[in-house]
PDB file of C-alpha atoms and ligand atoms in Angstrom:
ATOM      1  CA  UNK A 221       0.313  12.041 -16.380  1.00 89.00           C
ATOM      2  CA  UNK A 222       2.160  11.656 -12.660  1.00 96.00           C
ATOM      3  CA  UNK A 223       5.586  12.493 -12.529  1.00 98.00           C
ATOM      4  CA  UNK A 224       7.324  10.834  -9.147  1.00 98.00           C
ATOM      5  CA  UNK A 225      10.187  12.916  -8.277  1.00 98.00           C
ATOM      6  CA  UNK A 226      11.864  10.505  -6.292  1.00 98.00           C
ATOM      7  CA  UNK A 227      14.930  11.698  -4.327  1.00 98.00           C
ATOM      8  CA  UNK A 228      17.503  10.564  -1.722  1.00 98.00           C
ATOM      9  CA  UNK A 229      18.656  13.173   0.755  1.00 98.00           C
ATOM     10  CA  UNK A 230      21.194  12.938   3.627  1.00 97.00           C
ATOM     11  CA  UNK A 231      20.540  16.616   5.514  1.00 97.00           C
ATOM     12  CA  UNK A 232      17.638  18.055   3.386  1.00 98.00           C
ATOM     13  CA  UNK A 233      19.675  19.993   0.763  1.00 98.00           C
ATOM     14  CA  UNK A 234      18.206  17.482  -2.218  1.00 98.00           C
ATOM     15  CA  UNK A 235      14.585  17.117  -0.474  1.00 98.00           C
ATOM     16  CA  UNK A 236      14.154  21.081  -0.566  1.00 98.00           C
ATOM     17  CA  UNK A 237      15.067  20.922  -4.196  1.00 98.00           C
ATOM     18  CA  UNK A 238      13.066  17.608  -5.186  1.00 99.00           C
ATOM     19  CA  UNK A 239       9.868  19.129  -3.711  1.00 98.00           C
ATOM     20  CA  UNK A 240      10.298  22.287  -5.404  1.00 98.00           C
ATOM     21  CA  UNK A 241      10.682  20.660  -8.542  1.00 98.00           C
ATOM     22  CA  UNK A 242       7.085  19.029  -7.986  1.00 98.00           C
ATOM     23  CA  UNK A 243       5.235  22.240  -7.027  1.00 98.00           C
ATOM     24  CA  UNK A 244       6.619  23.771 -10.490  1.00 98.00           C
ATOM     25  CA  UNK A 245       5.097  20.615 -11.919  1.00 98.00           C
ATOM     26  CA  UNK A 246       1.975  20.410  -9.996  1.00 98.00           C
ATOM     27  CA  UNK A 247       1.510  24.809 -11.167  1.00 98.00           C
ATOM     28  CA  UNK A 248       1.717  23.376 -14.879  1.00 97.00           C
ATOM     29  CA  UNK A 249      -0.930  21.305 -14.361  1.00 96.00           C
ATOM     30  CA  UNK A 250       1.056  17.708 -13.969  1.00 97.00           C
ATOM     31  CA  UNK A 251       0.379  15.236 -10.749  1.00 97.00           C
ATOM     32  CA  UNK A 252       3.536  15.087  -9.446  1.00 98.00           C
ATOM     33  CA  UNK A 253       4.776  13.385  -5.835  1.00 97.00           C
ATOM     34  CA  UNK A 254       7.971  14.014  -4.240  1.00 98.00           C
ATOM     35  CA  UNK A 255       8.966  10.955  -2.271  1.00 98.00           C
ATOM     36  CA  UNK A 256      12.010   9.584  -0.957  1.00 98.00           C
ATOM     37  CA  UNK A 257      13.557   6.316  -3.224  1.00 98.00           C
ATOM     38  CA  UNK A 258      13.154   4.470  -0.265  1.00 96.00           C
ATOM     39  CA  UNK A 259       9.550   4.704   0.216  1.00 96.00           C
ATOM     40  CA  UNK A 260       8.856   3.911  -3.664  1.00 96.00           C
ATOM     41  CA  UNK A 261       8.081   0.214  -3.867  1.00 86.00           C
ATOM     42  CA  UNK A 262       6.461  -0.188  -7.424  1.00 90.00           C
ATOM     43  CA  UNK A 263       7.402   2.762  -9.427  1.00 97.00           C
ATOM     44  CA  UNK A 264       5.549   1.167 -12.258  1.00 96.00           C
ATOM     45  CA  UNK A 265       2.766   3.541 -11.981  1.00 94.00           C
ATOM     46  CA  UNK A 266       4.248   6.476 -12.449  1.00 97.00           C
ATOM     47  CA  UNK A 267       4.934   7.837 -16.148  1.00 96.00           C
ATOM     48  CA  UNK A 268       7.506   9.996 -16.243  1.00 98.00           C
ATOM     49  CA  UNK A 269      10.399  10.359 -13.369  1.00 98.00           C
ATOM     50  CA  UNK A 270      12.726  13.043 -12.093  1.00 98.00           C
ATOM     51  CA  UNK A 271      15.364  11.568 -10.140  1.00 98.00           C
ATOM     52  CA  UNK A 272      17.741  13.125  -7.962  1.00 98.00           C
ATOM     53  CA  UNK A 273      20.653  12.414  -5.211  1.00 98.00           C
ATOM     54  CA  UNK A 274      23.065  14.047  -3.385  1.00 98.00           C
ATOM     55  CA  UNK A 275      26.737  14.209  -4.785  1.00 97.00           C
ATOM     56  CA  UNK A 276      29.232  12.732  -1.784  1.00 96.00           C
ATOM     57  CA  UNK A 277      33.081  12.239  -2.259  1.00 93.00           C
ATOM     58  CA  UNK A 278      32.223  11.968  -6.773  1.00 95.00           C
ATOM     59  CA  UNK A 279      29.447   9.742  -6.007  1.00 97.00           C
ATOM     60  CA  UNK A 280      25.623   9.809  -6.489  1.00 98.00           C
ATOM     61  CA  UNK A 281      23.910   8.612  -3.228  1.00 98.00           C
ATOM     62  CA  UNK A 282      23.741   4.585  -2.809  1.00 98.00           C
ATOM     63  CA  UNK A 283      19.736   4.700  -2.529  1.00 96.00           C
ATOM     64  CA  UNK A 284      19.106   6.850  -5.661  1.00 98.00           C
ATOM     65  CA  UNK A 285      21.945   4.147  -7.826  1.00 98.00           C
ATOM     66  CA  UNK A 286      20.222   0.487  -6.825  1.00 98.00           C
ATOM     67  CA  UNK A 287      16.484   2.609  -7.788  1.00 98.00           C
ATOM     68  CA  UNK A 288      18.127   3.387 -11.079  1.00 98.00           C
ATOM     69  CA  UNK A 289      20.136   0.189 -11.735  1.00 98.00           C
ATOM     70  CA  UNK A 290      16.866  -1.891 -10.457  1.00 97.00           C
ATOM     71  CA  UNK A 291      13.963  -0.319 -12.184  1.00 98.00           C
ATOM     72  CA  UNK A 292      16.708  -0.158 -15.418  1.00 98.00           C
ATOM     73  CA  UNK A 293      14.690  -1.978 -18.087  1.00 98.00           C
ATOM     74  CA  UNK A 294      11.701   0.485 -16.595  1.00 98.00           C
ATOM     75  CA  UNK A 295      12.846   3.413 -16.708  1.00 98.00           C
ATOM     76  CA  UNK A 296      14.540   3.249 -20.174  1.00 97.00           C
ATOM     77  CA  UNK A 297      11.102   2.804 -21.565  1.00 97.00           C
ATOM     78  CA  UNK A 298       9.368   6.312 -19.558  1.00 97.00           C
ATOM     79  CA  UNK A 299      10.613  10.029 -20.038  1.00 97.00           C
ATOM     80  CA  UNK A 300      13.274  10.419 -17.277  1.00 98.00           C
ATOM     81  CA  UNK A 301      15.079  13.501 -15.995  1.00 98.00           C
ATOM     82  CA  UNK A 302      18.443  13.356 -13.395  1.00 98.00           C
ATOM     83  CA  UNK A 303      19.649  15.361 -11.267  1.00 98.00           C
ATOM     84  CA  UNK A 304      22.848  15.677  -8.684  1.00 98.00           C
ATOM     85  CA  UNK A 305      23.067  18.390  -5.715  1.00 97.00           C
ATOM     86  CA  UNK A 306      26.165  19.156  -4.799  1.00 94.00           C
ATOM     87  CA  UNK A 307      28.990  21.746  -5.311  1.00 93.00           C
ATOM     88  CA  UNK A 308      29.016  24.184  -2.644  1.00 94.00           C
ATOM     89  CA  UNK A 309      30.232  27.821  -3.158  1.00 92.00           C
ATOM     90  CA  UNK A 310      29.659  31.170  -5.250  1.00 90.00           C
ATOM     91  CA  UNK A 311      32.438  30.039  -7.803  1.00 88.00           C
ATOM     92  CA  UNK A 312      31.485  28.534 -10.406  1.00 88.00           C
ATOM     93  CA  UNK A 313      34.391  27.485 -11.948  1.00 91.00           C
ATOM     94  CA  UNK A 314      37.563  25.775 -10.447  1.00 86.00           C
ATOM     95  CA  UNK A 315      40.666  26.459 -10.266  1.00 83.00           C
ATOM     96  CA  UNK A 316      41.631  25.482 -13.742  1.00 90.00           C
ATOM     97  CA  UNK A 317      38.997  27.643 -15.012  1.00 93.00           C
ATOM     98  CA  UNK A 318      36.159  24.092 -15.454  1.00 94.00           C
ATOM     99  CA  UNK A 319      32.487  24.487 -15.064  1.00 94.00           C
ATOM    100  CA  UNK A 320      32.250  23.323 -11.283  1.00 93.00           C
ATOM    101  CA  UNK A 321      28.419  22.228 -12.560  1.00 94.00           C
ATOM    102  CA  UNK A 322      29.929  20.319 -15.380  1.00 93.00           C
ATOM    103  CA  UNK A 323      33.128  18.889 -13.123  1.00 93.00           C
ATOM    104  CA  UNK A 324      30.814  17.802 -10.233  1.00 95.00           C
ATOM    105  CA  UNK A 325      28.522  15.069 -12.243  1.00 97.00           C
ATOM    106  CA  UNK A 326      28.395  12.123 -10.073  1.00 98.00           C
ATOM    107  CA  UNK A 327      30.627   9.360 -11.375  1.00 97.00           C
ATOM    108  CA  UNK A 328      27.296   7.304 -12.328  1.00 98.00           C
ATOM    109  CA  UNK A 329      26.032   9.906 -14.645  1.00 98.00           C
ATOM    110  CA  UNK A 330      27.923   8.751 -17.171  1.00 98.00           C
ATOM    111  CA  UNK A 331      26.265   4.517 -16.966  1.00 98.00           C
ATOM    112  CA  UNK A 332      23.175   6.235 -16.633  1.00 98.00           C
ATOM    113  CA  UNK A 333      23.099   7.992 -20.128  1.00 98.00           C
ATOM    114  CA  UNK A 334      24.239   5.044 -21.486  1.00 98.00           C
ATOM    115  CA  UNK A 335      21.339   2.168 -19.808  1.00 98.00           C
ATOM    116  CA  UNK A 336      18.253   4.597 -19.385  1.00 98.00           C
ATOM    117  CA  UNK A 337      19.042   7.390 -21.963  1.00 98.00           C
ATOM    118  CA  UNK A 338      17.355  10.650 -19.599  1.00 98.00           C
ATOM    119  CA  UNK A 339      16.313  13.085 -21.360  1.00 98.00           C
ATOM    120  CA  UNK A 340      18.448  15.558 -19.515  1.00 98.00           C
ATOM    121  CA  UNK A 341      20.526  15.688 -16.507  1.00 98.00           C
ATOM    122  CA  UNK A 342      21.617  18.905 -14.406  1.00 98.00           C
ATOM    123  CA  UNK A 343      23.577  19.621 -11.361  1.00 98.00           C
ATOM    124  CA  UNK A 344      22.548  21.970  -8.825  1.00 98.00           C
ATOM    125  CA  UNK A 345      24.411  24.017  -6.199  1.00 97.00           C
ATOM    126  CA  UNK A 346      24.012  22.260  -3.227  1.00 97.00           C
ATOM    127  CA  UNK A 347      23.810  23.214   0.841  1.00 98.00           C
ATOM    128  CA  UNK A 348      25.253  22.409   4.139  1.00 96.00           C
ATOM    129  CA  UNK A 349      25.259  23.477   7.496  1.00 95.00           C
ATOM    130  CA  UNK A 350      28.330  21.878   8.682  1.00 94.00           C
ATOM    131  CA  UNK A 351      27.085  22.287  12.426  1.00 94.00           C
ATOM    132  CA  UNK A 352      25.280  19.323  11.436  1.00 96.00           C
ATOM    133  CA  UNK A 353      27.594  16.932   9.981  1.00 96.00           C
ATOM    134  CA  UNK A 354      27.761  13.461  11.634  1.00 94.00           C
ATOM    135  CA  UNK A 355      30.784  10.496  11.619  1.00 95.00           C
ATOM    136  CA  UNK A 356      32.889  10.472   8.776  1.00 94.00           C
ATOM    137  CA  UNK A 357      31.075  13.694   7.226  1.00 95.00           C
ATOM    138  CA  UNK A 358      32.453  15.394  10.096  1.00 95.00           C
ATOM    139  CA  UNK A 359      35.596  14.249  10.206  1.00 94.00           C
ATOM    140  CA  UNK A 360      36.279  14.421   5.837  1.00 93.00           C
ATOM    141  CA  UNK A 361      35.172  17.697   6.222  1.00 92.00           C
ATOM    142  CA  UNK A 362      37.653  18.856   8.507  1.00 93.00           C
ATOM    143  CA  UNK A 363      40.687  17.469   6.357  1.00 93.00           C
ATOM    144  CA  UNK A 364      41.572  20.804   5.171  1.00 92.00           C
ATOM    145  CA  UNK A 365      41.865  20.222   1.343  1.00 89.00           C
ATOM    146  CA  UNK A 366      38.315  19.350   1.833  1.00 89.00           C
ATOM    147  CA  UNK A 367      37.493  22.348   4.390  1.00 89.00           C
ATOM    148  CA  UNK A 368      38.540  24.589   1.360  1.00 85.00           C
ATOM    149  CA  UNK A 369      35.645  23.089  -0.805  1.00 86.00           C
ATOM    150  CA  UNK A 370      32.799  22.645   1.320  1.00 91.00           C
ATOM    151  CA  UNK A 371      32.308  26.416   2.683  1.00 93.00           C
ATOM    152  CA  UNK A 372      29.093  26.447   4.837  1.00 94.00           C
ATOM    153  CA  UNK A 373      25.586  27.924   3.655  1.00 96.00           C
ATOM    154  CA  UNK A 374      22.813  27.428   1.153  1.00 98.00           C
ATOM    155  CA  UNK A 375      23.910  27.992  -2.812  1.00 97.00           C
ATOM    156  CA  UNK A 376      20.778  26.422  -4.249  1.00 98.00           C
ATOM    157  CA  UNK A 377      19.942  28.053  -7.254  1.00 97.00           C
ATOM    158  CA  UNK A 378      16.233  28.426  -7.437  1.00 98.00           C
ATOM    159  CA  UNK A 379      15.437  30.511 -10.176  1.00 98.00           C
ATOM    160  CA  UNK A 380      17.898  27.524 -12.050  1.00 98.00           C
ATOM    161  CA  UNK A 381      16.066  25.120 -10.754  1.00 98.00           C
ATOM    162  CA  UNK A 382      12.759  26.453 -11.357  1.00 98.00           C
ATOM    163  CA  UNK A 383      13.651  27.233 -15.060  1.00 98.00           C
ATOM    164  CA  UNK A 384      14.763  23.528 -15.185  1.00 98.00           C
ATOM    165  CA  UNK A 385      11.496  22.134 -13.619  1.00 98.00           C
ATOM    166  CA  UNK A 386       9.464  24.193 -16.186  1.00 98.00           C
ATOM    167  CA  UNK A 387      11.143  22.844 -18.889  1.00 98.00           C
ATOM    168  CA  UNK A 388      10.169  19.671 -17.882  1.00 98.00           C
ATOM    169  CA  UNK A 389       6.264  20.462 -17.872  1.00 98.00           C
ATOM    170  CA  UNK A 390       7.240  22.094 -21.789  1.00 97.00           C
ATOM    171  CA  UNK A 391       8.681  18.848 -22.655  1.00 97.00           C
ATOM    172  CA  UNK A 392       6.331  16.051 -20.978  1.00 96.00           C
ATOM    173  CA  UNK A 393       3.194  18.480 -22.993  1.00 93.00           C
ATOM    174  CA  UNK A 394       4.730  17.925 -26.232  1.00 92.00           C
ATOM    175  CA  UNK A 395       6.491  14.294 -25.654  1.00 84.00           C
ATOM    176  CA  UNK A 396       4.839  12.794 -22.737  1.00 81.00           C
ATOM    177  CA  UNK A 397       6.434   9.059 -23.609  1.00 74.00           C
ATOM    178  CA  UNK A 398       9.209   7.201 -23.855  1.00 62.00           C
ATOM    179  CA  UNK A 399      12.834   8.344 -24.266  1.00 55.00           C
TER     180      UNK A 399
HETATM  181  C1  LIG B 509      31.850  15.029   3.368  1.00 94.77           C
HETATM  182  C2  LIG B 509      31.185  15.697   2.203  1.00 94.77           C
HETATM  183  C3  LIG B 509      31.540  15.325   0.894  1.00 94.77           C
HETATM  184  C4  LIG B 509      30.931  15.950  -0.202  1.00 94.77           C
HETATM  185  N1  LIG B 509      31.305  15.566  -1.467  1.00 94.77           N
HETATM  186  C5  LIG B 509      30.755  16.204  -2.534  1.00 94.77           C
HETATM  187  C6  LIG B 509      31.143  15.841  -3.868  1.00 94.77           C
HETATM  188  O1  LIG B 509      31.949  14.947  -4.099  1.00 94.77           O
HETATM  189  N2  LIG B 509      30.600  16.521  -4.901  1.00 94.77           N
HETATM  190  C7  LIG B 509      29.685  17.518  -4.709  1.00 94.77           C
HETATM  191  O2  LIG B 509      29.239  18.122  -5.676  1.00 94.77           O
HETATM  192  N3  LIG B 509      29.268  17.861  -3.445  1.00 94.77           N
HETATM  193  C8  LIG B 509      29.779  17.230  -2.372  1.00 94.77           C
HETATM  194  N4  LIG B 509      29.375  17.567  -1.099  1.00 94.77           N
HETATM  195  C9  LIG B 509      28.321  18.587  -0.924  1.00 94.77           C
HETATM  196  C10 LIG B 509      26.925  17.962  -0.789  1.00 94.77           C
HETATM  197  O3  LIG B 509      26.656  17.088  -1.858  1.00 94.77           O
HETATM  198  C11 LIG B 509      25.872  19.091  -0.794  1.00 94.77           C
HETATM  199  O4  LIG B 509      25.996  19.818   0.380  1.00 94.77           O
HETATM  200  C12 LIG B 509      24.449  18.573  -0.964  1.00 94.77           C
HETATM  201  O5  LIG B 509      23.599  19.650  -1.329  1.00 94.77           O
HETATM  202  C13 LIG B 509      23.916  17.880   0.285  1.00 94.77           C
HETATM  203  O6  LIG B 509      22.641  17.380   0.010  1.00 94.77           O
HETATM  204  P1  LIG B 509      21.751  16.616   1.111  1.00 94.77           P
HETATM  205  O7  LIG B 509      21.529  17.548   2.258  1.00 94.77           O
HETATM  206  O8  LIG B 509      20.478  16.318   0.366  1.00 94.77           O
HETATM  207  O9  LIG B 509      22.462  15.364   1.491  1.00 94.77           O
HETATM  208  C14 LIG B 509      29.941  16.956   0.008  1.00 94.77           C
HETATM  209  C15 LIG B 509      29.595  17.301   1.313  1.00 94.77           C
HETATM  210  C16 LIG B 509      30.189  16.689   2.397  1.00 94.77           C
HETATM  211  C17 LIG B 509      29.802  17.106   3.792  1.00 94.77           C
END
C-alpha cells in the first residue's frame, strides 16, 4: 500500500503539514511519499492519496485543482483524503459565531465531493510570516479588512492533524480500496 501525499505549497505552511501527515503514515506501517503536485507525473501507481493545498482569497491552490480535475476518473476509483490550510488565528469561530474550519473550505471542495467522492476532507489552521509575502500577497494583505484576518504566526494544529493522519492508517487497514 503507498499513499502519495501530494501537496502544493506557496511559503511552506502546507509542505510542513503534508510531510507530517506521511511520517504518521510511514509510523503505522504504510509507504507513504510527500511530494509536491508538480513533481507527480503518473500518479497511477500510487493507491491511496492525501491531497492538500493552500486556501488563497476562497480558493484551493491552481496546482492542487488541474491534479484533481486531471487524474478525475483516477482518483474516483482509489481511497482519497483532502485537505485545505488556511485560516489564520486563535478564533475559531467568526464573527457571526461560524466554524472558521467549516467557513474556510476552499470553493472547490464542494465539485470535489461530488466527481471523486474523498473519503473525508479537513481544514487546518494555517501559517504565515508576513515578512515574507511577495506581489499581490503583499499588497492584499495590507488592505486592512484583510490585515484584520491574516494576523502573523504559526496556528497549525498538530495534535489535529496528527489525530487526522492516524485515522487515515485506521481506515486504509480496514478499507484499503476504492471509495
Ligand atoms: C493574501 C492572502 C490570502 C489568503 N486567503 C486565505 C483564504 O481565503 N482562506 C484561508 O483559509 N486562508 C487564507 N490565507 C492564509 C493562507 O492560506 C495560510 O497562511 C496557509 O497556511 C499558507 O500556506 P502555504 O505556506 O503552504 O502557502 C491567505 C493568506 C494570504 C497571505
Amino acid at each position: 500500500m503507498t499513499v502519495l501525499v501530494g501537496y502544493s505549497s506557496k511559503y511552506g505552511a502546507t509542505e510542513g503539514i503534508a510531510e507530517r501527515i506521511a511520517a504518521t503514515l510511514r509510523a503505522a506501517g504504510l509507504e507513504a511519499d510527500a511530494r509536491p503536485l508538480a513533481t507527480v507525473g503518473d500518479p497511477g501507481a500510487y493507491d491511496a492519496f492525501v491531497i492538500g493545498a493552500a486556501a488563497y482569497m476562497g480558493s484551493w491552490r491552481k496546482d492542487a485543482t488541474r491534479f484533481v480535475r486531471r487524474h478525475r476518473d483516477l482518483l474516483a476509483a482509489r481511497a482519497v483524503w483532502l485537505f485545505s490550510s488556511g485560516p489564520l488565528g486563535t478564533d475559531h469561530t467568526d464573527s457571526e459565531g461560524r466554524d472558521m474550519l467549516v467557513e474556510s473550505q476552499p470553493k472547490q471542495f464542494a465539485e470535489f465531493a461530488e466527481s471523486i467522492e474523498p473519503r473525508n476532507v479537513q481544514v487546518f489552521s494555517g501559517a504565515m510570516d508576513l515578512s515574507k509575502l511577495r506581489g499581490r500577497d503583499r499588497l492584499v494583505s495590507k488592505i486592512p479588512a484583510v490585515e484584520k484576518i491574516l494576523p502573523d504566526g504559526d496556528f497549525r494544529d498538530w495534535p489535529a492533524i496528527d489525530a487526522w493522519a492516524a485515522g487515515i492508517a485506521r481506515d486504509l487497514a480496514s478499507a484499503p480500496t476504492g471509495t
